[in-house]
Tab-separated table of C-alpha atoms and ligand atoms in Angstrom:
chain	number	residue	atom	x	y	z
A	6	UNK	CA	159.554	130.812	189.805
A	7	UNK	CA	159.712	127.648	187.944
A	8	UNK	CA	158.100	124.654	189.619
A	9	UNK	CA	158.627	121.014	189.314
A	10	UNK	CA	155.340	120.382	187.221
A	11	UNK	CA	155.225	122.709	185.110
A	12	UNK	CA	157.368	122.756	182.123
A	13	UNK	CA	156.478	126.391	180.617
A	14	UNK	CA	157.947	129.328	180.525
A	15	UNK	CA	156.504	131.986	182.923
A	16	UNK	CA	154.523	133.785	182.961
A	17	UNK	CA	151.446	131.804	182.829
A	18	UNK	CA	148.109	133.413	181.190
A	19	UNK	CA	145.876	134.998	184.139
A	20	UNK	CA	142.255	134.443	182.448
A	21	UNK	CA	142.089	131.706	179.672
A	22	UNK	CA	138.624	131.731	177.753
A	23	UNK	CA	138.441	128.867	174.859
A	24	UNK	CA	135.508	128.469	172.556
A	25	UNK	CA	135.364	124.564	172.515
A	26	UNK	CA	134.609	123.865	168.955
A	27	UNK	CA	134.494	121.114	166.410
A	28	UNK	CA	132.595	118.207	168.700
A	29	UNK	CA	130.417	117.356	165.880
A	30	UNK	CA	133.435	117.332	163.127
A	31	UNK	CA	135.003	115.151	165.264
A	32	UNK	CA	132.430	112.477	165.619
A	33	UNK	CA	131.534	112.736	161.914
A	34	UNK	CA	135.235	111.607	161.140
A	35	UNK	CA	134.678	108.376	162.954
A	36	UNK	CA	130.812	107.540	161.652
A	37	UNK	CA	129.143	108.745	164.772
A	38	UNK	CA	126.376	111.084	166.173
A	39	UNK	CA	127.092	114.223	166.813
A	40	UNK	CA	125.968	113.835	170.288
A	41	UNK	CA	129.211	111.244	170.717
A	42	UNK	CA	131.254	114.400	169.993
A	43	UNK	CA	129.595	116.590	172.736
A	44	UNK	CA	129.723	113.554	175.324
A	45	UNK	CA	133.670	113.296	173.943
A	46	UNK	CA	133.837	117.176	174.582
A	47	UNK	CA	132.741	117.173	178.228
A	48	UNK	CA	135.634	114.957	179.192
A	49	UNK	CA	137.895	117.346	176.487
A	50	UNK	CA	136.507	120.374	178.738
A	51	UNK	CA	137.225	118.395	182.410
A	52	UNK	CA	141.113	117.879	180.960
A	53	UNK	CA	141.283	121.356	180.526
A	54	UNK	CA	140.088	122.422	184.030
A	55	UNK	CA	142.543	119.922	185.462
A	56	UNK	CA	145.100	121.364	183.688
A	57	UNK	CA	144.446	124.685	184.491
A	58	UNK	CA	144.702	123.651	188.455
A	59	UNK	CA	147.849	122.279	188.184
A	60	UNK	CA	149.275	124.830	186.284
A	61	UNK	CA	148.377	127.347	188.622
A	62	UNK	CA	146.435	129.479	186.149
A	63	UNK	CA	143.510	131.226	188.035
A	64	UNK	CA	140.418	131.825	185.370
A	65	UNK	CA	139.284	129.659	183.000
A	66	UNK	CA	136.240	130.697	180.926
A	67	UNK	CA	134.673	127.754	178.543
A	68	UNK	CA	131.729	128.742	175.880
A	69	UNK	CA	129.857	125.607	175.927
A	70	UNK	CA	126.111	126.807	174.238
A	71	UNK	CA	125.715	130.285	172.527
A	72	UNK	CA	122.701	132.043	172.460
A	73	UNK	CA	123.131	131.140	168.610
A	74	UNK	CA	123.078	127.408	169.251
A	75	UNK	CA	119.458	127.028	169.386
A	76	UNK	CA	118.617	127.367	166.804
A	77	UNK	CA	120.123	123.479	165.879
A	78	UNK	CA	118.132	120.388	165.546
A	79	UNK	CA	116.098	119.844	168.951
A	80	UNK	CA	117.607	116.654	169.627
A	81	UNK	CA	121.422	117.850	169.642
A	82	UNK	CA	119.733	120.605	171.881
A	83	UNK	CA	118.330	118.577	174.487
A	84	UNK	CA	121.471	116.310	174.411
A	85	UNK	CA	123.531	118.706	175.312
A	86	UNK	CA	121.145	120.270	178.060
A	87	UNK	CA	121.182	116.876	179.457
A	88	UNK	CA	124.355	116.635	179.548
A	89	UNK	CA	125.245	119.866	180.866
A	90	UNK	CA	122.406	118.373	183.512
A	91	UNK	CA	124.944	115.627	184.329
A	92	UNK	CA	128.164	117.131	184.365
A	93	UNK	CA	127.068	118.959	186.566
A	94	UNK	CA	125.450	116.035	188.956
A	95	UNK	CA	128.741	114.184	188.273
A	96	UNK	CA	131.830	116.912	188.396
A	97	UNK	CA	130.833	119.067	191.385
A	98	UNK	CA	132.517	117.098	193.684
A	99	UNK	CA	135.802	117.149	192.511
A	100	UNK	CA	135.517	120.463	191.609
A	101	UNK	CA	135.188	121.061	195.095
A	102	UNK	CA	138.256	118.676	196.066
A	103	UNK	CA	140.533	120.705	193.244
A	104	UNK	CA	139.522	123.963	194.909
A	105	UNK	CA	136.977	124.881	191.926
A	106	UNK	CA	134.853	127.931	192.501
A	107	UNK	CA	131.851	128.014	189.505
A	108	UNK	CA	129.891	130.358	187.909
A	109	UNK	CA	128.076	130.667	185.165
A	110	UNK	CA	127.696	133.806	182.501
A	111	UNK	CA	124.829	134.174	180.091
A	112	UNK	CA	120.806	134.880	179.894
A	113	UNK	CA	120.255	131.819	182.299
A	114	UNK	CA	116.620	132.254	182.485
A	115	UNK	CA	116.072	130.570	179.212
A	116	UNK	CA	117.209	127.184	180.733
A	117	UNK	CA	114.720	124.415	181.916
A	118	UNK	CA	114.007	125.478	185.936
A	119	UNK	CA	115.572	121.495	186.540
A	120	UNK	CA	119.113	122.997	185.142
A	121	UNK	CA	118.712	126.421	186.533
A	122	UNK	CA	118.135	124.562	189.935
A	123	UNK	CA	121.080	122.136	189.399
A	124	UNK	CA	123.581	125.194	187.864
A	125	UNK	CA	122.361	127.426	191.397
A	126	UNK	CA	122.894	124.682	193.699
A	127	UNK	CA	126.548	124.093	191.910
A	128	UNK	CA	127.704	127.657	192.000
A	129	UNK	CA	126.700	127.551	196.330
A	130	UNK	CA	128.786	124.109	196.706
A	131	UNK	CA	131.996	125.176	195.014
A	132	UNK	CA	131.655	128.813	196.477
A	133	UNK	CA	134.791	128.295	198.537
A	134	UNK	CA	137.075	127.153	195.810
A	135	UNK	CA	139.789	129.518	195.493
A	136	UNK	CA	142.478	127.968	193.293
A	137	UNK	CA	140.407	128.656	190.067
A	138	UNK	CA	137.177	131.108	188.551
A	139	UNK	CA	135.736	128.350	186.790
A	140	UNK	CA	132.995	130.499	184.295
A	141	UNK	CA	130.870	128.362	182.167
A	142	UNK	CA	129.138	130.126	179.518
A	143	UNK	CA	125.441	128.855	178.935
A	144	UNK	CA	122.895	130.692	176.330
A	145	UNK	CA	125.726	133.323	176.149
A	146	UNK	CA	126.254	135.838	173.647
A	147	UNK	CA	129.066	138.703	173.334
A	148	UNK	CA	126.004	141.201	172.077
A	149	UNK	CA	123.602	140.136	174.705
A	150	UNK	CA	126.109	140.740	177.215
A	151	UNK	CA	126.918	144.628	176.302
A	152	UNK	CA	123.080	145.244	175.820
A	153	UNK	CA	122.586	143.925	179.554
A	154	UNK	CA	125.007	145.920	180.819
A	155	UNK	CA	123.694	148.782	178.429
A	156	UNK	CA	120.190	148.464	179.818
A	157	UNK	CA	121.764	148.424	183.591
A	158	UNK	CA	123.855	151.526	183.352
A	159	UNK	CA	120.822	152.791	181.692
A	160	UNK	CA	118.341	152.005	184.731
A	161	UNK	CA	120.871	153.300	187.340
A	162	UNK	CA	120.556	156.805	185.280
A	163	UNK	CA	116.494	156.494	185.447
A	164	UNK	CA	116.893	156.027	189.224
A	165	UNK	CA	118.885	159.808	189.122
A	166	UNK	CA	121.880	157.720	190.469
A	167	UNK	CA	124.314	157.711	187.966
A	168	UNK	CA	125.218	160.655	185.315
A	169	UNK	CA	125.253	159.690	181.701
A	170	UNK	CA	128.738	161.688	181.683
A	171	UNK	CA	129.994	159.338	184.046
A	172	UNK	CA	129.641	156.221	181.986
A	173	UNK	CA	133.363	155.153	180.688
A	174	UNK	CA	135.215	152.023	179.598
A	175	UNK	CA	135.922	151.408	183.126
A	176	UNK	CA	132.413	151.897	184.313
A	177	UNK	CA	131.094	149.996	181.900
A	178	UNK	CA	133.699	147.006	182.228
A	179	UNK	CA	131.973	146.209	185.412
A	180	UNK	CA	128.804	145.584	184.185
A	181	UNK	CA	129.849	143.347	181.719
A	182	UNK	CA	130.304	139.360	182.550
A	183	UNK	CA	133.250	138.455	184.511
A	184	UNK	CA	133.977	142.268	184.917
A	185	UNK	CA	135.376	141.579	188.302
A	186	UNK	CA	138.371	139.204	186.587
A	187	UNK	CA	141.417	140.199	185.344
A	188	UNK	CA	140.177	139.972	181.329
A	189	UNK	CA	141.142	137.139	179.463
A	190	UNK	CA	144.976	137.538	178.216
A	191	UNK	CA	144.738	133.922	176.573
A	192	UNK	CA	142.231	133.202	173.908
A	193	UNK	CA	141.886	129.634	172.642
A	194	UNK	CA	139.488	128.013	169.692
A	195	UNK	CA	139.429	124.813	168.288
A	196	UNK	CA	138.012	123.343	165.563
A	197	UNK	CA	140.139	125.171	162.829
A	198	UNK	CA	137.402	128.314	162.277
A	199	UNK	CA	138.888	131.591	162.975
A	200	UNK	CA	136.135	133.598	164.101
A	201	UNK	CA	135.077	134.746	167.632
A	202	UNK	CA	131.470	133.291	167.324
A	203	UNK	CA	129.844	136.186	169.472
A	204	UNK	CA	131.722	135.285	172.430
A	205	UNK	CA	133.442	137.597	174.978
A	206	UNK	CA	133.387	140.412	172.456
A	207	UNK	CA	133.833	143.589	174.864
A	208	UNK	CA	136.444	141.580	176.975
A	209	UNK	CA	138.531	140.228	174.538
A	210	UNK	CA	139.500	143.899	173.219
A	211	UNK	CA	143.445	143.359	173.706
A	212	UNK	CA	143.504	139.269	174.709
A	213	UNK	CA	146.008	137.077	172.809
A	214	UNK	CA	144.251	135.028	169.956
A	215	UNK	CA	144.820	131.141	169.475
A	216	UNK	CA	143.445	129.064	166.741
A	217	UNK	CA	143.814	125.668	166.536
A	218	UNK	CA	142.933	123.183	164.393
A	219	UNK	CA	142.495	120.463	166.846
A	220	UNK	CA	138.829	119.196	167.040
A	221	UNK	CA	138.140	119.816	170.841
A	222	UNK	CA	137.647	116.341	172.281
A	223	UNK	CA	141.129	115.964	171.143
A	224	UNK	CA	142.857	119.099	172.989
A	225	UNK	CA	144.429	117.380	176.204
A	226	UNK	CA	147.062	118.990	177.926
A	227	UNK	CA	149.700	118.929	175.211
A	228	UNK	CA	147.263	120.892	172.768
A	229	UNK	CA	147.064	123.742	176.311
A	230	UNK	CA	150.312	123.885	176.650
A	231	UNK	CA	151.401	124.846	173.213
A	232	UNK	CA	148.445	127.523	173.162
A	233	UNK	CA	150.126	128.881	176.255
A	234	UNK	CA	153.952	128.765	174.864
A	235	UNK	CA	152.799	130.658	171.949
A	236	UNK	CA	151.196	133.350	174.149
A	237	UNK	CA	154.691	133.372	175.951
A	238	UNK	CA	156.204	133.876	172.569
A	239	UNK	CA	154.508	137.360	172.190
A	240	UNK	CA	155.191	140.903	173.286
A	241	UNK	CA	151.907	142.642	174.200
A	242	UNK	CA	152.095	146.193	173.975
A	243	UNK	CA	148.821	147.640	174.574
A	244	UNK	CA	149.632	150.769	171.561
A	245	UNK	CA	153.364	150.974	173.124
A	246	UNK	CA	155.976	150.239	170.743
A	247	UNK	CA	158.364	147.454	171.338
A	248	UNK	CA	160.973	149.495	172.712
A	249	UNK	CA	158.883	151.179	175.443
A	250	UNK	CA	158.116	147.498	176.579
A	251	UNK	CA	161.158	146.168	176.724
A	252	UNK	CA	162.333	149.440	178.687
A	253	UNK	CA	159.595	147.879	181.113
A	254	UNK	CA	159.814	144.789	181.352
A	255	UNK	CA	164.059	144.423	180.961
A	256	UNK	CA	164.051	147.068	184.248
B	301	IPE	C1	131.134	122.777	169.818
B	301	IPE	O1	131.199	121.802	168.840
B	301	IPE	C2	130.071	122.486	170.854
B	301	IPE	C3	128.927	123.397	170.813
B	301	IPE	C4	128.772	124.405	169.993
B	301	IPE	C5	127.866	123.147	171.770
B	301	IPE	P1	130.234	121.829	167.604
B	301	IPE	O2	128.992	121.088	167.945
B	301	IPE	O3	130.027	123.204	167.107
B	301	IPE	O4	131.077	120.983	166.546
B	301	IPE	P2	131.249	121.297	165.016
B	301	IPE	O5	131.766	122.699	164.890
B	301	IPE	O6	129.913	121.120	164.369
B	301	IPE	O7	132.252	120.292	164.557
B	302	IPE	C1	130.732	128.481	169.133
B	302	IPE	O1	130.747	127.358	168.297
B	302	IPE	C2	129.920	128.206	170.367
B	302	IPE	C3	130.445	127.190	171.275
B	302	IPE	C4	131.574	126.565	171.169
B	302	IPE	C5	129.606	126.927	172.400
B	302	IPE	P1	129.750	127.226	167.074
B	302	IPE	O2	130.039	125.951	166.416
B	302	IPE	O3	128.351	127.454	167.506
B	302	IPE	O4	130.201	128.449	166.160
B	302	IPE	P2	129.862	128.761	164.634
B	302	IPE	O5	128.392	128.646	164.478
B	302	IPE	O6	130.576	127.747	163.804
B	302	IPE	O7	130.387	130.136	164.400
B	303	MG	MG1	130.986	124.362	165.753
């Protein structure tokens, strides 16, 4: 099982989802803009993707703007639309070469029709990757996400074709974002808060939790693969007890 490459212990995380914080920190240590941070952070959030290729790990889920984020100044807004606009101009080739397949979770609509364009025409040219889910999440928000699939469940019952009795965890699972991927085992933020920041809230019920210090433009590939040995390091038990894993696991 152990390849050349890659260093770590096995097994490697299925779904990693990182909340890329502390861009603006960052700059503000060296006497910049903000917006240096967030142009620092795009390359920060390319590193990652790379790494996650040649690892071999299969879903990668970045937060890049929360539904929350608006409501900063206009100018770091439009910055990072911008570029958002030009990663994606600049990136979706190589994402194709790596074998990159995108997509992109959150209330969409509320982005200019120029990046709604760009974001629709990226998700058709990588649509053949199939060495890694690449899921970008834009104007997403962990409540908005339940509510939508809420309200869809909802509408299926006013069309007479779904029972309210039917509606369970697993029902509803696939009407929340990304409910077709294995859910994230691997949780990483940066930045030093320890909060989840309205992210993935319904699919990060039993994931691993990471916290980091590191400012994100910093986090290369050393930063990853310490997050990942210390989600090696754990026994997950899902409400077994240690010794009902092990019985598992040792067999
Ligand atoms: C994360 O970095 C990027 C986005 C939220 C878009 P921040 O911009 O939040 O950086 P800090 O937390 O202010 O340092
Ligand atoms: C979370 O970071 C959102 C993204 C990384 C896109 P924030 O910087 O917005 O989170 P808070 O406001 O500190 O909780
Ligand atoms: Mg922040």
């Amino acid at each position: 099982m152990s390849s050349d490459t890659a260093p770590q212990v096995t097994p490697m995380p299925q779904h990693v989802a990182i909340v890329m914080d502390g861009n603006g920190r960052w700059a503000k240590q060296r006497g910049k803009p903000r917006t240096y941070g967030h142009r620092r952070g795009a390359r920060a959030a390319r590193a990652a993707v790379e790494h996650c290729v040649r690892l071999g790990i299969p879903n990668l889920t970045l937060f890049a703007f929360s539904s929350e984020n608006w409501s900063r100044p206009v100018e770091e807004v439009n910055v990072l639309m911008t570029l958002f606009l030009r990663a994606l101009r600049n990136e979706v080739k190589d994402l194709v070469k790596y074998g990159v397949r995108l997509r992109f979770v959150g209330d969409v609509t509320q982005l200019s029709p120029a990046l709604q364009q760009a974001m629709a025409r990226a998700v058709e040219d990588t649509s053949a990757g199939t060495k890694l889910n690449l899921n970008i999440a834009v104007n997403y928000g962990g409540r908005w996400d339940i509510v939508q699939a809420a309200k869809s469940l909802a509408e299926q019952v006013r069309r007479g074709e779904l029972e309210p009795d039917a509606i369970d965890a697993g029902l509803f699972q696939r009407h929340v974002c990304l409910g077709d991927l294995p859910e994230p085992d691997l949780f990483i933020r940066t930045g030093g808060e320890v909060r989840i920041s309205n992210f993935l809230i319904w699919q990060l019920a039993y994931t691993e939790l990471h916290f980091t210090a590191c400012m994100w433009p910093d986090f290369g590939a050393e930063e990853f693969d310490v997050a990942i040995a210390s989600f090696n390091r754990v026994q997950r038990r899902f409400g077994q007890t240690g010794e009902q894993v092990e019985a598992v696991g040792g067999a």
